[in-house]
Coordinates of C-alpha atoms and ligand atoms in Angstrom, one line a residue:
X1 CA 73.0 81.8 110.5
X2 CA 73.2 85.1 109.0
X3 CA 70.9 85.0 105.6
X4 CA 70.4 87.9 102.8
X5 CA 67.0 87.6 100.8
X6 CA 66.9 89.9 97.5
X7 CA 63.3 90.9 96.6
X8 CA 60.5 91.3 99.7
X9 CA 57.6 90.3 97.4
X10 CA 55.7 87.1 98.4
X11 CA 58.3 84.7 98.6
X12 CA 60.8 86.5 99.5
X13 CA 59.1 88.4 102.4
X14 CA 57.5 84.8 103.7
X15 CA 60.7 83.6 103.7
X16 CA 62.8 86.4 105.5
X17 CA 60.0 86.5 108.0
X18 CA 60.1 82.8 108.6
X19 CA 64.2 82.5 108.8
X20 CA 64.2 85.1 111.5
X21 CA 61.4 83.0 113.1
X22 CA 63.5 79.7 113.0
X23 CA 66.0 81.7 114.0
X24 CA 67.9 83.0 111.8
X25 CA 69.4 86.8 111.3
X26 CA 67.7 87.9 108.5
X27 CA 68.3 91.2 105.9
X28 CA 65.8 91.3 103.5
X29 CA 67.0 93.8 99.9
X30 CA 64.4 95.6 98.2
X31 CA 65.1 98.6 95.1
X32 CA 61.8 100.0 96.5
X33 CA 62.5 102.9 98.6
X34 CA 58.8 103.4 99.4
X35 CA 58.1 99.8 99.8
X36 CA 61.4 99.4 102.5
X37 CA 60.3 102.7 104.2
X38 CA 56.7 100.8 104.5
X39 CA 58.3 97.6 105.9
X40 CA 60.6 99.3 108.0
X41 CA 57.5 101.4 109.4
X42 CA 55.5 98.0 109.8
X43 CA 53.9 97.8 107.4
X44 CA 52.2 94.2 106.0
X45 CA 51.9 95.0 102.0
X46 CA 50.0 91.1 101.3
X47 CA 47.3 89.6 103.2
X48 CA 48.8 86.7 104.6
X49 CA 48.0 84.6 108.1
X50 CA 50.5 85.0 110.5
X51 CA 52.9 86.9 108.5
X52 CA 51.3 90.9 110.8
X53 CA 52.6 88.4 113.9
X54 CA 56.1 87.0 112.7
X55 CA 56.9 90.9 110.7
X56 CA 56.2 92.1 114.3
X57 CA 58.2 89.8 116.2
X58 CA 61.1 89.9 114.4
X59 CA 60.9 93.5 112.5
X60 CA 64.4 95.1 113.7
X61 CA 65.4 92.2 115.6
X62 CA 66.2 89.0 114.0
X63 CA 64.9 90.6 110.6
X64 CA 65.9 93.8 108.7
X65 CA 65.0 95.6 105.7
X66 CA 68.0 97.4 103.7
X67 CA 67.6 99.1 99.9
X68 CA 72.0 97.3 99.9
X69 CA 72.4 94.4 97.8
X70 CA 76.0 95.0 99.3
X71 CA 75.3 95.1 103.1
X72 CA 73.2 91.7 102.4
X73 CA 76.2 90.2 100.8
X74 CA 78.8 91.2 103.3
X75 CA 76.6 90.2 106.2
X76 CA 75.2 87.0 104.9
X77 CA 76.8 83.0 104.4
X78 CA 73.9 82.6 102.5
X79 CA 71.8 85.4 100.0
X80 CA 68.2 84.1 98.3
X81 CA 66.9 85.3 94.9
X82 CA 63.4 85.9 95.3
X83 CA 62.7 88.1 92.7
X84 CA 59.7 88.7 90.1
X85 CA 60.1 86.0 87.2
X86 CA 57.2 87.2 85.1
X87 CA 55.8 85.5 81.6
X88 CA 57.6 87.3 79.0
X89 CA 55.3 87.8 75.7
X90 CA 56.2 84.3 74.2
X91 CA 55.2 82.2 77.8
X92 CA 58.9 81.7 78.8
X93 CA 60.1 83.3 82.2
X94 CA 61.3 86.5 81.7
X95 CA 65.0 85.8 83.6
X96 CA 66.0 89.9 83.5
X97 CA 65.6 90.3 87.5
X98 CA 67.2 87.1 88.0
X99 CA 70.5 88.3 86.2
X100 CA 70.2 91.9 86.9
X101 CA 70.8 90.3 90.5
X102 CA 73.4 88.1 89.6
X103 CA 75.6 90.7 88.1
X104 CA 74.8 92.3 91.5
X105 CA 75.5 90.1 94.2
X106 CA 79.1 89.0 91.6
X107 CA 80.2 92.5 92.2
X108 CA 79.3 92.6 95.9
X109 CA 81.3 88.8 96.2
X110 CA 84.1 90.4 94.4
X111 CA 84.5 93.4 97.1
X112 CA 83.8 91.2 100.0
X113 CA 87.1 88.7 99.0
X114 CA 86.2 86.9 102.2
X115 CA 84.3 83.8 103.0
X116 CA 82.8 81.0 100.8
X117 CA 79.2 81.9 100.7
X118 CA 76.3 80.3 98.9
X119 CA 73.7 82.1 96.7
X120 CA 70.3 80.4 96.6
X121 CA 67.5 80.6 93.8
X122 CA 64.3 80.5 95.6
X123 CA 62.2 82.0 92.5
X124 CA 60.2 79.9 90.4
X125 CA 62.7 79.4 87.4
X126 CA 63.5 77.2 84.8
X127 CA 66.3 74.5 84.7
X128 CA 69.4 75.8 83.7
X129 CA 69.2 78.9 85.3
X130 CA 71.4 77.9 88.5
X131 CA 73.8 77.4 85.9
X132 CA 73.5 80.5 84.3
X133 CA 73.1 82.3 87.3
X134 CA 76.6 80.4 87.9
X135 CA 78.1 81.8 85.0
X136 CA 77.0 85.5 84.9
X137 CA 78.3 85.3 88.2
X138 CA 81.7 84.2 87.0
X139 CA 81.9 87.1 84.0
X140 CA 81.0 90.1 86.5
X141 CA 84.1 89.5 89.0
X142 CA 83.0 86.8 91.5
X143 CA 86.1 85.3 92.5
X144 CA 86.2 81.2 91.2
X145 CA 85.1 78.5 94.3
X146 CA 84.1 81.8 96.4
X147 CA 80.4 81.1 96.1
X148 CA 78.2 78.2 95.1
X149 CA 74.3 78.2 93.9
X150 CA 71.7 76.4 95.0
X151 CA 68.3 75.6 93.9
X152 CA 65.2 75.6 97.0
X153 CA 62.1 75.9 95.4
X154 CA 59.5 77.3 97.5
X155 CA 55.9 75.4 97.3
X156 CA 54.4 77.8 99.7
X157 CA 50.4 78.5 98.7
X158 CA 48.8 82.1 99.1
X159 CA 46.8 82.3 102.4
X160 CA 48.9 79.6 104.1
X161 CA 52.5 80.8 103.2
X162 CA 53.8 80.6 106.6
X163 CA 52.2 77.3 107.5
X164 CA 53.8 76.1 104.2
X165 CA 57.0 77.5 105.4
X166 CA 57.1 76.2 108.6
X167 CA 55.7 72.8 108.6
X168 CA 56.4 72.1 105.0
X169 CA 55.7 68.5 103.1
X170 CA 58.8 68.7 102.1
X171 CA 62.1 71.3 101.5
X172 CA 63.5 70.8 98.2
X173 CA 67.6 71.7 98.2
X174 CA 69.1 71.5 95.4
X175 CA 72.9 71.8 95.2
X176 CA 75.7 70.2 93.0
X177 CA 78.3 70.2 95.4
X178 CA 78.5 68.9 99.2
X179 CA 79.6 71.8 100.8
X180 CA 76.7 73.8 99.4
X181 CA 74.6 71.3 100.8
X182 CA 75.8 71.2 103.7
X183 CA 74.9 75.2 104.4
X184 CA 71.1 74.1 103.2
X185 CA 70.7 71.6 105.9
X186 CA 72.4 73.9 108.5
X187 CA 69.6 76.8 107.5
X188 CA 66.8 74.4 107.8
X189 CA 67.8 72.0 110.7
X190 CA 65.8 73.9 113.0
X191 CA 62.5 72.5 111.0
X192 CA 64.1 69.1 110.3
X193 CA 65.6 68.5 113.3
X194 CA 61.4 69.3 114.9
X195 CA 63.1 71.6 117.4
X196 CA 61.8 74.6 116.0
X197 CA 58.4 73.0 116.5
X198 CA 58.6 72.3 119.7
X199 CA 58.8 75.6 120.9
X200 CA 56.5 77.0 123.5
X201 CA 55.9 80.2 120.6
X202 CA 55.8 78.0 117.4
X203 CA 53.3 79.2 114.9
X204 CA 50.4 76.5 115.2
X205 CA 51.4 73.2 113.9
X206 CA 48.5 72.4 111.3
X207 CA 46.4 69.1 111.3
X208 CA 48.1 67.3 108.5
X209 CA 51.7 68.7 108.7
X210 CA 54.8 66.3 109.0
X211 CA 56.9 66.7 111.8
X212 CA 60.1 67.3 111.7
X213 CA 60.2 68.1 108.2
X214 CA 61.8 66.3 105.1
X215 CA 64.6 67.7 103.5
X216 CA 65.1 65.9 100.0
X217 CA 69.2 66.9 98.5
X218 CA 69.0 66.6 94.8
X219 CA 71.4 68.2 91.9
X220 CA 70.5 71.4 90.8
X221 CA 68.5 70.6 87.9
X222 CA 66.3 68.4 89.2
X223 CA 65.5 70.9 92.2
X224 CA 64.7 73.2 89.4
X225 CA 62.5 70.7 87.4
X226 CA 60.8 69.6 90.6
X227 CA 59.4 73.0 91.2
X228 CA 57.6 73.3 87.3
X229 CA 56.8 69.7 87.5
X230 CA 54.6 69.6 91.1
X231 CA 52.7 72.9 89.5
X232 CA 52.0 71.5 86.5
X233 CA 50.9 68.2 87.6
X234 CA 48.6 70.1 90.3
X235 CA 47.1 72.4 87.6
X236 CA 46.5 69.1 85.9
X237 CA 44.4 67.2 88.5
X238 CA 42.3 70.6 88.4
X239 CA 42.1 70.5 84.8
X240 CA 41.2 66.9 85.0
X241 CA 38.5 67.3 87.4
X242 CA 36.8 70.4 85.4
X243 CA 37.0 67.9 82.2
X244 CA 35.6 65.2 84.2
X245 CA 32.8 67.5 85.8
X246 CA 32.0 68.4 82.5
X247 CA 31.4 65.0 81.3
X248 CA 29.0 64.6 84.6
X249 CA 27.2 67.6 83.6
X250 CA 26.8 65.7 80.3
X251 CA 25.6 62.7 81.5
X252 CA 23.8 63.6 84.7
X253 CA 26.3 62.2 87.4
X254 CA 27.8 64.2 90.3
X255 CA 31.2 65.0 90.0
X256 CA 31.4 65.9 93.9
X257 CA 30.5 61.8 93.7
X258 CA 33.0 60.8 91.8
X259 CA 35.6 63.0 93.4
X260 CA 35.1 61.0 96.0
X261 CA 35.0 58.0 94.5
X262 CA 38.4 58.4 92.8
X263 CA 39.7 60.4 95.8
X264 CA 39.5 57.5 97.9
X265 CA 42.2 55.8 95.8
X266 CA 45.5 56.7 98.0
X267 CA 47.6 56.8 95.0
X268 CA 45.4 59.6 93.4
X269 CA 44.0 61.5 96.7
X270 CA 41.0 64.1 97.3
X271 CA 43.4 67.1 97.2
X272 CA 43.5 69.3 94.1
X273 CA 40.2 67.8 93.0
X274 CA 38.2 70.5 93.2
X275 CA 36.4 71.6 90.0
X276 CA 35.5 74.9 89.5
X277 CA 35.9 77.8 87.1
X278 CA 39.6 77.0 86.6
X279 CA 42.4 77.8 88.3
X280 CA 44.2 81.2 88.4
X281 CA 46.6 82.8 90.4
X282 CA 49.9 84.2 89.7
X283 CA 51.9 80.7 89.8
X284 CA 49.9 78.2 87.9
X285 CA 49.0 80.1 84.7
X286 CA 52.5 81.5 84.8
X287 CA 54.7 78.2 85.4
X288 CA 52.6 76.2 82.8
X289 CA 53.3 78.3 80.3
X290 CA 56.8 78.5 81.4
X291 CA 57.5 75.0 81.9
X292 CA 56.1 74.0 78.3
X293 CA 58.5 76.7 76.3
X294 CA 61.3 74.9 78.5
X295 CA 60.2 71.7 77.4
X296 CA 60.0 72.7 73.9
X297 CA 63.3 74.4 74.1
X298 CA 65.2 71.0 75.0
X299 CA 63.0 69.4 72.0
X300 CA 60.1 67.8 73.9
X301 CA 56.4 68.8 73.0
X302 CA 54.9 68.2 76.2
X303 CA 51.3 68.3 74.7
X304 CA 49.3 67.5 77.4
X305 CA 50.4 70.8 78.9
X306 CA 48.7 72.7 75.9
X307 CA 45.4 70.4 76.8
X308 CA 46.0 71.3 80.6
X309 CA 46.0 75.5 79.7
X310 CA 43.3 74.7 76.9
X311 CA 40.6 73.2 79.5
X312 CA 41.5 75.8 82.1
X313 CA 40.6 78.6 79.6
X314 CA 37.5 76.7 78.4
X315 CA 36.2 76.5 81.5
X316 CA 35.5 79.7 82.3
X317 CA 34.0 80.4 78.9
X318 CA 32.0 77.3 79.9
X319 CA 30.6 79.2 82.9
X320 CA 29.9 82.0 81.4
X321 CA 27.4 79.9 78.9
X322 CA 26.3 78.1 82.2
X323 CA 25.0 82.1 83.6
X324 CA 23.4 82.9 79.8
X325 CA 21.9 79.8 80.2
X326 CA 20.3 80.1 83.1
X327 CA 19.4 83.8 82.5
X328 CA 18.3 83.4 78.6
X329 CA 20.0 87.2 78.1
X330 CA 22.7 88.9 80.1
X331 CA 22.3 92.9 79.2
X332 CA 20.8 94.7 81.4
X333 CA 20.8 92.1 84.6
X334 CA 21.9 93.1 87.9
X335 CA 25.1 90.4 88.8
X336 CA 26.0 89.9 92.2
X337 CA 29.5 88.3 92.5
X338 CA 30.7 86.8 95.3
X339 CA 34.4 86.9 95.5
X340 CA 37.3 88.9 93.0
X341 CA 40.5 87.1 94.7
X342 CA 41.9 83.6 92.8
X343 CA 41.4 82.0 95.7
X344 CA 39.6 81.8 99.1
X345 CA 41.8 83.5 101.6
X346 CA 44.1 85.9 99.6
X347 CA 43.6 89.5 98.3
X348 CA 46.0 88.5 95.4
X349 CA 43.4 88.8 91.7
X350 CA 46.6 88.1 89.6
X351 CA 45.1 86.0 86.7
X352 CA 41.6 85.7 89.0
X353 CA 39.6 83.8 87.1
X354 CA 37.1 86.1 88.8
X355 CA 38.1 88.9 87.4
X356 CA 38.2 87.6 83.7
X357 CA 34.5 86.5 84.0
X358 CA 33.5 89.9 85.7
X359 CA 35.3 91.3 82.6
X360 CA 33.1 89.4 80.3
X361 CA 29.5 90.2 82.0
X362 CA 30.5 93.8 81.6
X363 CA 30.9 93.6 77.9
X364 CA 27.5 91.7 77.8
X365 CA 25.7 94.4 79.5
X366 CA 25.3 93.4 82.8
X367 CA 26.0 95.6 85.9
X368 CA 27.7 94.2 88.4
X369 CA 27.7 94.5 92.0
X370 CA 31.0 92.5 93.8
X371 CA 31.9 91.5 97.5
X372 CA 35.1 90.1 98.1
X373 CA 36.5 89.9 102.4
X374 CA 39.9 90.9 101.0
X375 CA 40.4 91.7 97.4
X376 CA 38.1 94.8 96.5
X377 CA 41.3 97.0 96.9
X378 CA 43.3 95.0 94.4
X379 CA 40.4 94.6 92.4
X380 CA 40.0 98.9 91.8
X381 CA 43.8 98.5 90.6
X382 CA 43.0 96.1 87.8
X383 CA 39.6 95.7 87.0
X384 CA 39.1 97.7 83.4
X385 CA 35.4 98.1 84.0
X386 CA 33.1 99.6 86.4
X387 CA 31.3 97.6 88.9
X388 CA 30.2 98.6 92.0
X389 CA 31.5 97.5 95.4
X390 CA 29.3 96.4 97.7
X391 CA 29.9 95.7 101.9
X392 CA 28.7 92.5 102.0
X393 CA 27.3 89.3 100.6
X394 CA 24.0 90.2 101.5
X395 CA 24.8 94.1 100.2
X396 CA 25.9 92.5 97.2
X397 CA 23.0 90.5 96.8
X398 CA 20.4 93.3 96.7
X399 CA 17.9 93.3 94.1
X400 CA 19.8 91.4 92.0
X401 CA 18.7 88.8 89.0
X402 CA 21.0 86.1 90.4
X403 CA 24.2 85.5 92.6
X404 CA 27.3 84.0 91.3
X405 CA 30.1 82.5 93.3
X406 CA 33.3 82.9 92.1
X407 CA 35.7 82.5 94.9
X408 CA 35.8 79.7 97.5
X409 CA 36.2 82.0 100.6
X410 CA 34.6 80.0 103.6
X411 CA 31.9 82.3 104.9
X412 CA 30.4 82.2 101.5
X413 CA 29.5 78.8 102.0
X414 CA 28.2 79.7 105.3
X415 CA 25.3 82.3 103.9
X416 CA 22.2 82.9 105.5
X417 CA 20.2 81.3 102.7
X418 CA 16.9 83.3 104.2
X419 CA 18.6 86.6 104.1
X420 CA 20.1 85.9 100.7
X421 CA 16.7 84.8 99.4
X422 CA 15.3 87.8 100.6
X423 CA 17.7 90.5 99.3
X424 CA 18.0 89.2 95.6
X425 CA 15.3 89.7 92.8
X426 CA 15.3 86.0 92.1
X427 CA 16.5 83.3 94.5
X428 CA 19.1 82.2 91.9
X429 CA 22.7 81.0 92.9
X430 CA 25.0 80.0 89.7
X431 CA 27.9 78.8 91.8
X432 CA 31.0 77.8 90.3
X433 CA 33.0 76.2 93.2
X434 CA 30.5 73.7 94.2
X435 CA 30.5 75.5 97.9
X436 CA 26.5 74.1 98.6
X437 CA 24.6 71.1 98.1
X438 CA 22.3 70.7 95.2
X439 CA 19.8 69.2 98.3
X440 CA 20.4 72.3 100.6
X441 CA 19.6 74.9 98.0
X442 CA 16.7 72.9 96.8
X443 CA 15.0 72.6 100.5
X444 CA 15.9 76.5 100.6
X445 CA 14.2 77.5 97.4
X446 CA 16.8 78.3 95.3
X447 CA 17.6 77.8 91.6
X448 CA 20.5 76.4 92.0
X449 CA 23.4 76.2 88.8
X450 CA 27.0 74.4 89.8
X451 CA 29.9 72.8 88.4
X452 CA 29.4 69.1 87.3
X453 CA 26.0 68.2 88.9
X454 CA 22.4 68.4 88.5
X455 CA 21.1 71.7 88.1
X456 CA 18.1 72.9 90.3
X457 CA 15.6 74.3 89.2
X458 CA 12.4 74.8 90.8
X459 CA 11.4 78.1 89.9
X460 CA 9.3 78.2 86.4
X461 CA 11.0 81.7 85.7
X462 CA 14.4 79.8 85.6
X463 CA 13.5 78.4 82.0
X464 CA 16.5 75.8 81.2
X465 CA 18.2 77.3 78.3
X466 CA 19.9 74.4 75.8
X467 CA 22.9 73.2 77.7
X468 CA 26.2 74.8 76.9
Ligands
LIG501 C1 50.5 77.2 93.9 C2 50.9 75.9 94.5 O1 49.8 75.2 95.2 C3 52.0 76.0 95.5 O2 52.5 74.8 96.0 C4 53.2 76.8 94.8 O3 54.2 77.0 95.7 C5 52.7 78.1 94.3 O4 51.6 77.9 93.4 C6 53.8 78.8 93.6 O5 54.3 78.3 92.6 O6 54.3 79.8 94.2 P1 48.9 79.2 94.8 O7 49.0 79.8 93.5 O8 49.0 80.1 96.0 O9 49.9 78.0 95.0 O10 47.4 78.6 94.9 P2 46.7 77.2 94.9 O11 46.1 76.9 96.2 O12 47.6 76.2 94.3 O13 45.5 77.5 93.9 C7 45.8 77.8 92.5 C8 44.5 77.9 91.7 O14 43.9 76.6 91.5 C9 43.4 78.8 92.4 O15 42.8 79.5 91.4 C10 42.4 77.7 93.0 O16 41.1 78.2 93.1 C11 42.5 76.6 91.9 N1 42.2 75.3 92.5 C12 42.9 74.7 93.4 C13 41.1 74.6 91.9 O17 40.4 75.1 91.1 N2 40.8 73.4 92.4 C14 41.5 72.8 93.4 O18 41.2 71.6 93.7 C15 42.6 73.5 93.9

């Protein structure tokens, strides 16, 4: 099928990679000159597995870049929003993008006066907006039962887009009327039907993936609230974790313990039960906030969102006390952080819990000496204060009062213990993603600070601070 996807930014640029890959013919529309000329020069603007493979597979093949909101239109039987929603100032999604494409594709329907096509919203927006999208549509020209809009969330995580993509839990389409549908199974048949995975060149199928892949037809609306709902309910079972490790810290259990425990439980599951510093990321913070102004808008409170955002943001002011606490006084002490990103596996520090806390140990005094695999570039772009970059862990580590995990990247929990022992001041590791055992770093000499578990603390010079 011939597809159109407005916007190249995460989603969108996942997602035009992967149609061509399923095989599809694929323009992707970006206002960017710069950006397009990059892509069309092969570029790869995000750190993403697989994505350098498919972009060069299908780059001027199955898969083109064009600046034409137009040429997309007139090509495609089916053109995606993936555009920016951003948090406007009050926490709703700022919808500008959304309709400044709208108004776009309705004039570009109105000169093609052909075929039915159907426009898809693949952005993370609230419910109503297929509707609206429907009717902005309408008042700029599109000509009445020439076009219908659909709603297919996308529920592809950073660092694994393209698995997500391609060998998905489950595709979401949502569309009000049958032959709308009908087009969103035809596009994703070749997932469903487990022929594309079959192929001799399939990206890797992983472990745990379902095969062939579920496609669930639901109206609009829901589709939309299916999308807010999975986030927040995800960024809840990480904000019930922290609130649980906190009572283990309280207590003396071992939340790693009890995540088991409770994990064991099919109905509840291990996944998204990781405590930590909170989560970040430019989905979660974002959605939350957007999901509880909808909610309020249609006259529900939805408090327990409020008490989801208000652990997340406690959290990392409770690590912070956790590093004073271990240190007695921050000014002056030589920090090295492991890890900018939100996550393990990205280069993406939007809302990096990360950065916020490197943010803080600035304004305490500290210096701070930072090693992230992927994110250091990003991390010059944003990061207000001056820290200094280092090559690598152990760079990092050098002469420093302590080390302080911030991002769950894998080699970090595969240091060298000796080598890190050796290059900091003090063998100290406040980690705040759990990635060692209390045991291990005991046996290896460290003072050892997590999330939701005993601290250790065999060096005298670690005085024990009152807890936070
Ligand atoms: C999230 C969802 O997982 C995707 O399904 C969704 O499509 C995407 O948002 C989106 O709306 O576009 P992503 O933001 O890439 O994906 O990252 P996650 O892997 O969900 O992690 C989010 C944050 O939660 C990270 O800061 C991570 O470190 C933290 N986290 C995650 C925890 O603290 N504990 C966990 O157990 C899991």
């Amino acid at each position: 099928m011939k597809i159109g996807v407005i916007g190249s930014g995460y989603v969108g640029l996942v997602a035009a990679a992967c149609f061509a890959e399923i095989g599809h013919d694929v323009i992707c529309v970006d206002n960017d000159a710069e950006k397009l000329a990059a892509l069309n020069a092969g570029a790869v603007p995000i750190h993403e597995k697989f994505l350098p493979e498919l972009l060069q597979k299908h780059r001027g093949k199955r898969l083109n870049f064009s600046g034409s909101v137009h040429d997309a239109v007139r090509a495609s039987a089916a053109i995606f929003i993936a555009v920016g929603t951003p948090q406007s100032e009050t926490g709703e999604a700022d919808l500008s993008y959304v309709e400044a494409v709208s108004r776009e594709l309705a004039h570009a329907l109105a000169e093609a006066k052909d075929d039915y096509k159907i426009i898809v919203e693949k952005s993370t927006v609230p419910v109503y907006t297929n509707a609206w999208i429907h009717r902005v549509m309408e008042q700029n020209g599109a000509p009445q039962g020439s076009f219908d809009v659909a709603s297919n969330p996308e529920f592809l995580r950073e660092g694994s887009a393209v698995t997500d993509f391609l060998y998905p839990d489950r595709i979401v389409a949502g569309a009000d009327q049958e032959r709308c549908a009908a087009i969103m199974r035809a596009i994703y048949e070749p997932l469903t039907s487990g022929e594309y995975q079959k192929r001799a060149d399939a990206i890797p199928r992983p472990d745990a993936a379902r095969v062939p892949a579920e496609i669930i037809v639901t109206s609009a609306k829901s589709a939309e609230l299916i999308k807010h709902a999975s986030n927040a309910f995800l960024a809840m079972k990480i904000s019930f974790i922290n609130a649980v490790a906190n009572i283990c810290e309280s207590v003396g259990a071992d939340v790693q313990q009890v995540r088991e425990g409770i994990g064991a439980d099919s109905r509840i599951g291990k996944r998204f039960l990781n405590p930590g510093i909170g989560y970040g990321g430019s989905c979660f913070p974002k959605d939350l906030k957007a999901f509880h102004a909808v909610a309020r808008e249609f006259g529900s409170d939805f408090r327990l969102l409020d008490e989801v955002i208000r652990i997340n943001e406690e959290q990392r002011q409770r690590f912070l006390r956790k590093i004073r606490a271990t240190l007695w006084t921050l000014k002056g002490k030589r920090l090295a952080v492991l890890g900018l990103a939100f996550k393990g596996g990205t280069d993406d520090v939007r809302e990096s819990p990360a950065i916020a806390l490197v943010e803080c140990l600035i304004k305490e005094g500290c210096s701070v000496v930072a090693y992230d695999p992927a994110a250091m570039d990003k991390s010059r772009e944003v990061l207000n204060s001056s820290i200094i970059y280092a090559e690598s862990s152990y760079a990092a580590a050098k002469d420093a009062d302590a080390v302080l995990i911030l991002t769950d990247w894998e080699e970090f929990g595969a240091l060298d213990l000796e080598r890190l022992k050796t290059a900091l001041k003090f063998p100290i590791m406040i980690d705040g993603r759990n990635l060692y055992s209390p045991k291990r770093m005991a046996e290896a000499g460290f003072t050892y600070v997590s999330v939701g578990r005993p601290d250790v603390a065999p060096h005298k010079s670690a005085v024990k601070a009152p807890r936070a």
